[in-house]
Short mmCIF file of C-alpha atoms and ligand atoms in Angstrom, two decimals:
data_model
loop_
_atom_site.label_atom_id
_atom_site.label_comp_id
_atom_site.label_asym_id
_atom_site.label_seq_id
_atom_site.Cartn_x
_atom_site.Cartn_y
_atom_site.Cartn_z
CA UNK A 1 68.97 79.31 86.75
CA UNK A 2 70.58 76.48 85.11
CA UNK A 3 69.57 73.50 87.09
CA UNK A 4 66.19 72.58 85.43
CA UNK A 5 65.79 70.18 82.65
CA UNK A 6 63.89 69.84 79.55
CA UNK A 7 62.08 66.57 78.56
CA UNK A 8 59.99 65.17 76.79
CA UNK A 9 56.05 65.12 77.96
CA UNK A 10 56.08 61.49 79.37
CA UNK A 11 52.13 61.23 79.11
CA UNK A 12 52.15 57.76 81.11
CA UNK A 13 53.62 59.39 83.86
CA UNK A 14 50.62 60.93 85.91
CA UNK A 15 52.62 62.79 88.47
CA UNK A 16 54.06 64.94 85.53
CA UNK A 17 51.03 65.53 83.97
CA UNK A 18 49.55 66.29 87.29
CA UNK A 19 52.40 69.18 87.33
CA UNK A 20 51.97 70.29 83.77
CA UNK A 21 47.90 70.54 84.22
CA UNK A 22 49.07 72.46 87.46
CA UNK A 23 51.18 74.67 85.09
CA UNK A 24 48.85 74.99 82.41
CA UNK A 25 46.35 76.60 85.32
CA UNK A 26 48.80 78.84 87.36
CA UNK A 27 50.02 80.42 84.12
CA UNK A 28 45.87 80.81 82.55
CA UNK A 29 45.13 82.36 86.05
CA UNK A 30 48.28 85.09 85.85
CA UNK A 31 48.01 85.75 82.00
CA UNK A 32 44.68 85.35 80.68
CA UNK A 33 42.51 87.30 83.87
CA UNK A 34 38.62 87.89 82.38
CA UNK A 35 39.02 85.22 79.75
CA UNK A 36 37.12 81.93 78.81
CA UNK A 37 38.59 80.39 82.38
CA UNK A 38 40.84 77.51 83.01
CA UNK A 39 39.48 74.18 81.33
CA UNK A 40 41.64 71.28 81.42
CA UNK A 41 39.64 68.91 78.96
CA UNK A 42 40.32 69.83 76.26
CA UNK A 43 44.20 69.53 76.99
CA UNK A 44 44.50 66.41 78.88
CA UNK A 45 42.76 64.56 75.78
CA UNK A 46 45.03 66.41 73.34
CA UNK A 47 48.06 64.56 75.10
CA UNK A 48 47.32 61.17 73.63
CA UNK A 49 45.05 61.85 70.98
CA UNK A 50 45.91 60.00 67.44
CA UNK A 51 45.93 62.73 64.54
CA UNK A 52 45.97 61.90 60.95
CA UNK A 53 46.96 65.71 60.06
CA UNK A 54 49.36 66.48 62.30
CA UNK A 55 52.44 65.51 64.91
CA UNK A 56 52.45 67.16 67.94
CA UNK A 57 55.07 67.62 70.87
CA UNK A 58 55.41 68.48 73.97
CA UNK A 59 58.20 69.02 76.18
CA UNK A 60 58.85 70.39 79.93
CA UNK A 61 60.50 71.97 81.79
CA UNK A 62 61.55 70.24 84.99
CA UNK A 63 62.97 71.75 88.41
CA UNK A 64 62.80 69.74 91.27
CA UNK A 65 60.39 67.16 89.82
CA UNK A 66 58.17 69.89 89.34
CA UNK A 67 56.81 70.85 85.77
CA UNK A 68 57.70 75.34 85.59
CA UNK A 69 57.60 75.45 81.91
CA UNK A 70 55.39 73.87 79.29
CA UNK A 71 55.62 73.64 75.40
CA UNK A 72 53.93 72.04 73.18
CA UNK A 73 54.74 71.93 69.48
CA UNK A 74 52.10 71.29 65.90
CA UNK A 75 53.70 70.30 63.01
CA UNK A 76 51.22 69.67 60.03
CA UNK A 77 51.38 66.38 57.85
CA UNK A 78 49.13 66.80 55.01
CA UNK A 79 49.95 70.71 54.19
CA UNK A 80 51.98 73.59 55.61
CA UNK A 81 54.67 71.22 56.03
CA UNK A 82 57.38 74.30 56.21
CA UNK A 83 55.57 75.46 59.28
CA UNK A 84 56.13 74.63 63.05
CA UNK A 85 52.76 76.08 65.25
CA UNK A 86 54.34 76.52 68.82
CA UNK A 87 53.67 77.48 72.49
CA UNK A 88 55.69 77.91 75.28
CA UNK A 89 54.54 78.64 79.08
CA UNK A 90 56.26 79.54 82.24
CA UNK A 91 54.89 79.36 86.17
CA UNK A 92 54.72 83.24 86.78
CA UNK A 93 57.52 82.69 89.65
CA UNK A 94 59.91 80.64 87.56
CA UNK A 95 59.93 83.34 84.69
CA UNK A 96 63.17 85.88 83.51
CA UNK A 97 65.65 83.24 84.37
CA UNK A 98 65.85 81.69 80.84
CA UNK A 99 63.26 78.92 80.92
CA UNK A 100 60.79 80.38 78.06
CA UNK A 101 64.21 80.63 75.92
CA UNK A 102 65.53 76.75 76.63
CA UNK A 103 62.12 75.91 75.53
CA UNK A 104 61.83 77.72 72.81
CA UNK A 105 65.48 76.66 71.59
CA UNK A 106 64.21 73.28 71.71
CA UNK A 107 61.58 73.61 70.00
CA UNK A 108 63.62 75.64 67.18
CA UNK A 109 66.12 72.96 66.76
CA UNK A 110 63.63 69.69 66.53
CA UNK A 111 61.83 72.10 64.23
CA UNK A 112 64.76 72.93 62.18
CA UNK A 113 65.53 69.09 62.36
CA UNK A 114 62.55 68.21 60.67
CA UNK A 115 62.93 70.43 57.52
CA UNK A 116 60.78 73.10 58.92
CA UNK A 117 61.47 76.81 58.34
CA UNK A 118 58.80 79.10 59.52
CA UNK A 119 58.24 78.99 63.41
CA UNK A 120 54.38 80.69 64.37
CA UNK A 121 53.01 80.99 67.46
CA UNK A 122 49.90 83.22 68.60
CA UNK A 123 50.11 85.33 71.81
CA UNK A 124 47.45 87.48 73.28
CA UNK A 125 47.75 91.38 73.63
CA UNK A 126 45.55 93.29 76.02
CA UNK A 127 43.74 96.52 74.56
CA UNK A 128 43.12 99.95 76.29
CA UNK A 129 39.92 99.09 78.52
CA UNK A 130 40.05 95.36 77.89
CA UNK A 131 40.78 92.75 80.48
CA UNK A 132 43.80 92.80 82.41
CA UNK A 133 45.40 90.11 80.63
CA UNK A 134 49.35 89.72 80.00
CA UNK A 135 51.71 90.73 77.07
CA UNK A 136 54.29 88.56 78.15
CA UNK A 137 54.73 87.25 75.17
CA UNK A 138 55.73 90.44 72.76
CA UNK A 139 58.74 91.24 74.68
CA UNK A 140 59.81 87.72 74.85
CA UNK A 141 59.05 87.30 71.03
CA UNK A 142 60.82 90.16 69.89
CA UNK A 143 64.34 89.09 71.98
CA UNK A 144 63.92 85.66 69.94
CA UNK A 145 63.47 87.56 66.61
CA UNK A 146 59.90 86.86 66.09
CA UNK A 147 57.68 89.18 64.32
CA UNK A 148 54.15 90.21 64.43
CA UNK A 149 52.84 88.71 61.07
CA UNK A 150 48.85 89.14 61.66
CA UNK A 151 47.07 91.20 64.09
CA UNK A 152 42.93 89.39 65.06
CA UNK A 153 40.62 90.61 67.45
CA UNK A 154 39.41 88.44 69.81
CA UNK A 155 35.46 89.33 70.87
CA UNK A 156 32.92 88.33 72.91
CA UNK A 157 29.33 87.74 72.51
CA UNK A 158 27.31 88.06 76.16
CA UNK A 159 24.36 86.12 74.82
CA UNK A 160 22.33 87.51 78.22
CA UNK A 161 22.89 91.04 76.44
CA UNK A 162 21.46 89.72 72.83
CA UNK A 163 18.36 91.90 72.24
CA UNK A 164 16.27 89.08 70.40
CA UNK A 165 13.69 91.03 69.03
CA UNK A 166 16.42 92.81 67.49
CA UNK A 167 18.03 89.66 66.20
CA UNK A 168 14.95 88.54 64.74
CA UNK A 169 14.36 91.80 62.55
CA UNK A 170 17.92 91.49 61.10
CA UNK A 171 16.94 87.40 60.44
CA UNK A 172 13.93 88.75 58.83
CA UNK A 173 15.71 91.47 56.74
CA UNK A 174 18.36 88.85 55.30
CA UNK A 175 15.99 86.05 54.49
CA UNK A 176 14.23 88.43 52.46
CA UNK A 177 17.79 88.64 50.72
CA UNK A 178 18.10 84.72 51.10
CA UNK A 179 15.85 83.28 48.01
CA UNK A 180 16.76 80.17 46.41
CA UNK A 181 19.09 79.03 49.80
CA UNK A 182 17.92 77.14 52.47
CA UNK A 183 18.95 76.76 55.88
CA UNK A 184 20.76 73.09 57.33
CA UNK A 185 21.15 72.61 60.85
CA UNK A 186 23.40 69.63 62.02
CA UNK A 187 25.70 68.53 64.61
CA UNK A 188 29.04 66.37 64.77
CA UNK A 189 29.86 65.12 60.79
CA UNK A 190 28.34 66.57 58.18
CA UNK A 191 25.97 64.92 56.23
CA UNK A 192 26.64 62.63 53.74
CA UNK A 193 25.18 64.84 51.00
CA UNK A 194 27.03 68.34 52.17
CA UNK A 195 30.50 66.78 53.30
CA UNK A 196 32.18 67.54 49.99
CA UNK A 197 30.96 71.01 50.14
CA UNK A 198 32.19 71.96 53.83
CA UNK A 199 35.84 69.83 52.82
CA UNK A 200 36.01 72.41 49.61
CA UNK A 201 34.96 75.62 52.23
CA UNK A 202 36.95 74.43 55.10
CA UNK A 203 40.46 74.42 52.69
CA UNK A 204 39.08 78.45 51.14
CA UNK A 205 39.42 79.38 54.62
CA UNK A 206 43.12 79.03 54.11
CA UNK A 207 43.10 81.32 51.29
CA UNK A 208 40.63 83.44 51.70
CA UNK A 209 41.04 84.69 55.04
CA UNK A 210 43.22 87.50 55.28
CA UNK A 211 46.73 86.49 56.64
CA UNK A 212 48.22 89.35 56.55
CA UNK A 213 52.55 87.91 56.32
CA UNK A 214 51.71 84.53 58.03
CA UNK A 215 52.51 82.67 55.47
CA UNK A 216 50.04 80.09 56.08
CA UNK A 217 49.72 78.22 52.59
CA UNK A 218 47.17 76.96 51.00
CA UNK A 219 45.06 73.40 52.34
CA UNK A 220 43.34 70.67 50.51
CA UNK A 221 40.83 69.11 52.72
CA UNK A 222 38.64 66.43 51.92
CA UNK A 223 35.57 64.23 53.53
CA UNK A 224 38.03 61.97 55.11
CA UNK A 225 39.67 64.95 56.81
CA UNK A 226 36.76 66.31 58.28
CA UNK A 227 35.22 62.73 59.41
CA UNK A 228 38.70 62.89 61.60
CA UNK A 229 37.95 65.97 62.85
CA UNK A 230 35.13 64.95 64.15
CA UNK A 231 36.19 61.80 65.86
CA UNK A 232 38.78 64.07 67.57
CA UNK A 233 35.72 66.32 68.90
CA UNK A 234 33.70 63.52 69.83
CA UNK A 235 36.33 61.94 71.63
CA UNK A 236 37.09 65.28 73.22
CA UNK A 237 33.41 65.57 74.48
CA UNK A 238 32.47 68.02 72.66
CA UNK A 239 29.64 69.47 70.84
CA UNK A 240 29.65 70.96 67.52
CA UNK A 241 26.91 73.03 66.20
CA UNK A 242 26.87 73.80 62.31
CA UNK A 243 24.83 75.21 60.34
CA UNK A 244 24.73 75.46 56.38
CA UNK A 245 22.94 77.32 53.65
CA UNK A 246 22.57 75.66 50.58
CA UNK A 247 21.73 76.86 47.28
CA UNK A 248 18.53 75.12 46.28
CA UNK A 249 18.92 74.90 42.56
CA UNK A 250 22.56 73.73 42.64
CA UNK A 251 22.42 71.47 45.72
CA UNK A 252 25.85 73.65 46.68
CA UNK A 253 26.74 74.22 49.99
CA UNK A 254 27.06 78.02 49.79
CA UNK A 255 28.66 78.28 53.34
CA UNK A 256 28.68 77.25 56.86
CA UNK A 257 29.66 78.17 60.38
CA UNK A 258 30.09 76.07 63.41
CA UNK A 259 30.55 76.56 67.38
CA UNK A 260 32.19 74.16 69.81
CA UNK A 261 31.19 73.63 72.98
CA UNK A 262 34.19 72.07 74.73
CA UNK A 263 33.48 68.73 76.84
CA UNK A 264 32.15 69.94 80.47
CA UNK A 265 32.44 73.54 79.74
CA UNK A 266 29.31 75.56 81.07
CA UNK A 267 29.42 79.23 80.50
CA UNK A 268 32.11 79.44 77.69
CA UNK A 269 31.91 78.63 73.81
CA UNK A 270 34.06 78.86 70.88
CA UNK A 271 33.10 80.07 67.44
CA UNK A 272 34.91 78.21 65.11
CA UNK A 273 35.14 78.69 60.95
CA UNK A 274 32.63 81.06 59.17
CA UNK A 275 32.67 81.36 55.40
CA UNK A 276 30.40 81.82 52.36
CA UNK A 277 31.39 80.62 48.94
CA UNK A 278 32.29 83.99 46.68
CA UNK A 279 30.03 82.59 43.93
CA UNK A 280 27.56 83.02 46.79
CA UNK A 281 28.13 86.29 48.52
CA UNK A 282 25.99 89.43 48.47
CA UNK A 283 22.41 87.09 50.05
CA UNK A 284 22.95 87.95 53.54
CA UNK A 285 23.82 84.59 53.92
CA UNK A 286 26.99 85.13 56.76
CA UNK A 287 24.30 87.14 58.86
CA UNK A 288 21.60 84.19 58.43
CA UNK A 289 24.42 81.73 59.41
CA UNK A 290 25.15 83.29 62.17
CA UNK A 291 22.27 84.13 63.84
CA UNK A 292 20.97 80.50 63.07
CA UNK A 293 23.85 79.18 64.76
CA UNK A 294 23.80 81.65 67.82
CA UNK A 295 20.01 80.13 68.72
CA UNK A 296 20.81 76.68 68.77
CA UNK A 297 23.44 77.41 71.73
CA UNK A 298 20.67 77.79 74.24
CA UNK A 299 18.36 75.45 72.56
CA UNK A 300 21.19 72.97 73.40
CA UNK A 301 22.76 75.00 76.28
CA UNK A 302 20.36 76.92 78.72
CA UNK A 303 23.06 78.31 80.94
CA UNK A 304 25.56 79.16 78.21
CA UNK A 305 26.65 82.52 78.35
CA UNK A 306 29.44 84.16 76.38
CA UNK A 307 30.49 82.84 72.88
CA UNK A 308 34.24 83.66 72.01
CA UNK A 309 35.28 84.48 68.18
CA UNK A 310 38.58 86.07 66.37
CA UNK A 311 39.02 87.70 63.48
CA UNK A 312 41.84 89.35 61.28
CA UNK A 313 41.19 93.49 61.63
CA UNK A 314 40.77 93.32 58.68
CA UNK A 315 38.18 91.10 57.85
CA UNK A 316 35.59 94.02 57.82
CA UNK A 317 32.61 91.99 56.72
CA UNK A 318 32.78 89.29 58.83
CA UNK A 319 33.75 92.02 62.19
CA UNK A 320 30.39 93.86 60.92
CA UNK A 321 28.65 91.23 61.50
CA UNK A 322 29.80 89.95 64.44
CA UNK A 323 29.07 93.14 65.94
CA UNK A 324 25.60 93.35 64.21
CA UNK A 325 24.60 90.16 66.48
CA UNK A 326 26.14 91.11 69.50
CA UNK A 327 29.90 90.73 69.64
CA UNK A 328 32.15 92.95 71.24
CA UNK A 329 36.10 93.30 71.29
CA UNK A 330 37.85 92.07 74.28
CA UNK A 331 41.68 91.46 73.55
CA UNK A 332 43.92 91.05 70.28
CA UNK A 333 45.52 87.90 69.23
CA UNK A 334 48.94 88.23 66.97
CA UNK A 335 50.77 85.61 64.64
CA UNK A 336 54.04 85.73 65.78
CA UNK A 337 56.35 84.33 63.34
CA UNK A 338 59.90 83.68 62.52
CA UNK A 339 62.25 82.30 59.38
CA UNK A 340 64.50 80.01 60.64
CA UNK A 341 67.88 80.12 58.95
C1 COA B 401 56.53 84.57 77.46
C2 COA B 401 57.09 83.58 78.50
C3 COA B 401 57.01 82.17 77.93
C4 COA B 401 58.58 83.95 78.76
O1 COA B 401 59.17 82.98 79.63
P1 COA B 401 60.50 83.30 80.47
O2 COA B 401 61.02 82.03 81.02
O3 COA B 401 60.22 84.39 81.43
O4 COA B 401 61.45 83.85 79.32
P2 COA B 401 63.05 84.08 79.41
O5 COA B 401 63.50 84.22 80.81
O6 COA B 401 63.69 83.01 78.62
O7 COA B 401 63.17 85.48 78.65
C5 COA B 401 64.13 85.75 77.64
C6 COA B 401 64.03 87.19 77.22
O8 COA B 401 62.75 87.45 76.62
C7 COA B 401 62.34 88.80 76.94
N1 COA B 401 61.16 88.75 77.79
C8 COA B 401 60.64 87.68 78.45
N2 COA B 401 59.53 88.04 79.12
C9 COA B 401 59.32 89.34 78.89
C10 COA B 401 58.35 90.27 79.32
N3 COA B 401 57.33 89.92 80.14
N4 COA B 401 58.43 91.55 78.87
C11 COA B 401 59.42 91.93 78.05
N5 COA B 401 60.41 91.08 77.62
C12 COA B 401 60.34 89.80 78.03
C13 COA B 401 63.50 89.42 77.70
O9 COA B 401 64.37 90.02 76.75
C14 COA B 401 64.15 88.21 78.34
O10 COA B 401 65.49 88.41 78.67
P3 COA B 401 65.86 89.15 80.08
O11 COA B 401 65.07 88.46 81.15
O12 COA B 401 67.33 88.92 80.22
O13 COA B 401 65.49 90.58 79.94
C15 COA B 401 56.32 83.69 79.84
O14 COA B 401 56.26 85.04 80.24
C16 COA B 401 54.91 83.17 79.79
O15 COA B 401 54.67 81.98 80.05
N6 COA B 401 53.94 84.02 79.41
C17 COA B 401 52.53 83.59 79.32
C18 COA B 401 52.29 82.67 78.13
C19 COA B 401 52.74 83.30 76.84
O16 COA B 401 52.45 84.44 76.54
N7 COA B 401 53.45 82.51 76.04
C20 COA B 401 53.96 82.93 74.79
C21 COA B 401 52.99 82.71 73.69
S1 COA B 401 53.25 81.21 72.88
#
């Protein structure tokens, strides 16, 4: 098949974005079966979004004025400028004819164009007993020379399945552990007085995550950073629930977590960064920021159900407790990554 094109993503032209939305859901609904669901939002604002961090692209895949293959393409501003964060999607009955390739060539050469040399994508990999979700992607990695850099595990909380009296002995337990923090609850931009802290946290999660060989470098982020951040969520519609610990005598944010609640999404939520300052470890304090955080989604959210969170298999500490308040593996996500020559 040699008689579609690829363009660029012209995001004034609302019949093609009609047909890439359209794309975006028929390939969610074949590949990603007993997931979060199909939520456009979050996309459609990403199209014409300004960000002061990154560029990104997107180009299609065009047959018959019809959009049957979607990329879209990241490339960071401020820091991992070597790297090029890509996607690529094709309508399940447009696929093995070389579509997912032209896209991905594309890609690779306005990457390679703009002095980048490490291509990275994530694609999702079903596990024995897990959803019935695609691997589309490893085969079609591997024929483009990609490797699998980092394997995560993706799980789910079911917050209906949360035994709260059990919750609330393990709260007890760590504050005992806790003395000389206190707990900050907060949504949208930090306060003025604990900005500095989350920036310096925020850019450790860079290097103290483990990457396994993504070669994700190393991020300096500062308040102005993370007050853009938050004007992207806010004009996103969505809701972001933090939660700090600080260290009383110091005044130091000794670590945070947040969830995002994407704009008009009921039943779904998104844990986002979790991390406690190593001068700080050893209180208890990830399982107190947790659980904090995990109460405040039905305070705001009555009818929220599942909360979705990833993490290297590795990351022991963090997977312990995950699973200590209620989490539960449901598919693997892997780095896919390739050196372009
Ligand atoms: C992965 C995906 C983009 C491939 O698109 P495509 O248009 O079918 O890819 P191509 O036709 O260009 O495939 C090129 C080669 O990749 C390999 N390949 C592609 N899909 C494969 C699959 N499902 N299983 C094994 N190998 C595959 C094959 O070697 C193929 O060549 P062949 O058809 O001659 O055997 C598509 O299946 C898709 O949208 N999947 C869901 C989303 C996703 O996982 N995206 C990738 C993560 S960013």
């Amino acid at each position: 098949m040699s008689d579609f094109t690829i363009v660029p993503l012209d995001t004034t032209d609302h019949e093609l974005v009609q047909s890439w939305l359209s794309a975006g859901q028929a390939v969610h609904e074949h590949d990603s079966v007993g997931l979060a669901g199909w939520h456009p939002v979050r996309s459609l604002v990403g199209l014409v979004q300004g960000y002061s961090d990154r560029d990104e692209f997107h180009w299609v895949a065009v047959f018959g004025g019809q959009v049957i293959g979607t990329s879209t393409m990241n490339l960071s501003t401020l820091d991992n400028t070597h790297m090029a964060d890509i996607e690529v999607q094709v309508r399940p009955e447009h696929r093995r004819r070389g579509v997912g390739t032209a896209l991905l060539q594309r890609m690779e050469t306005e990457a390679a164009q703009a002095g980048r040399t490490t291509m990275s994508c994530w694609a999702s990999v079903p596990i024995p007993d897990g959803p019935p979700i695609s691997d589309s992607c490893i085969g079609f990695a591997a024929h483009h020379g990609y490797s699998d850099s980092l394997t995560t595990v993706t799980r789910r909380c079911d917050l209906d399945k949360v035994d709260d009296e059990e919750l609330q002995q393990l709260w007890n337990q760590s504050m005992e552990a806790a003395e000389g923090f206190e707990v900050v609850v907060f949504e949208g931009t930090p306060p003025d007085d604990l900005i500095d802290g989350f920036a310096y946290l925020h850019g450790r999660m860079y290097t103290d995550m483990p990457l396994g060989e993504w070669d994700l470098q190393e991020a300096d982020i500062d308040a102005d950073r993370i007050r853009d951040w938050e004007r992207q969520r806010r004009e996103k519609g969505e809701l972001h629930l933090q939660v700090a610990v600080r260290h009383k005598e110091s005044g130091d944010v000794a670590g945070f977590t947040e969830i995002i609640i994407e704009g008009g999404r009921e039943h779904h939520c998104f844990q986002g960064d979790t991390i406690v300052d190593p001068r700080f470890r050893g209180h208890k304090l990830g399982t107190i920021l947790k659980i904090a955080n995990q109460v405040r989604i039905r305070e705001w959210r009555p009818k929220m159900r599942y909360v979705w969170t990833g993490n290297a298999e590795t990351n022991h500490h963090m997977i312990a407790i995950n699973e200590a308040v209620g989490y539960r593996k449901i598919y693997n996500e892997a780095v896919y990554q390739k050196k372009l020559s």
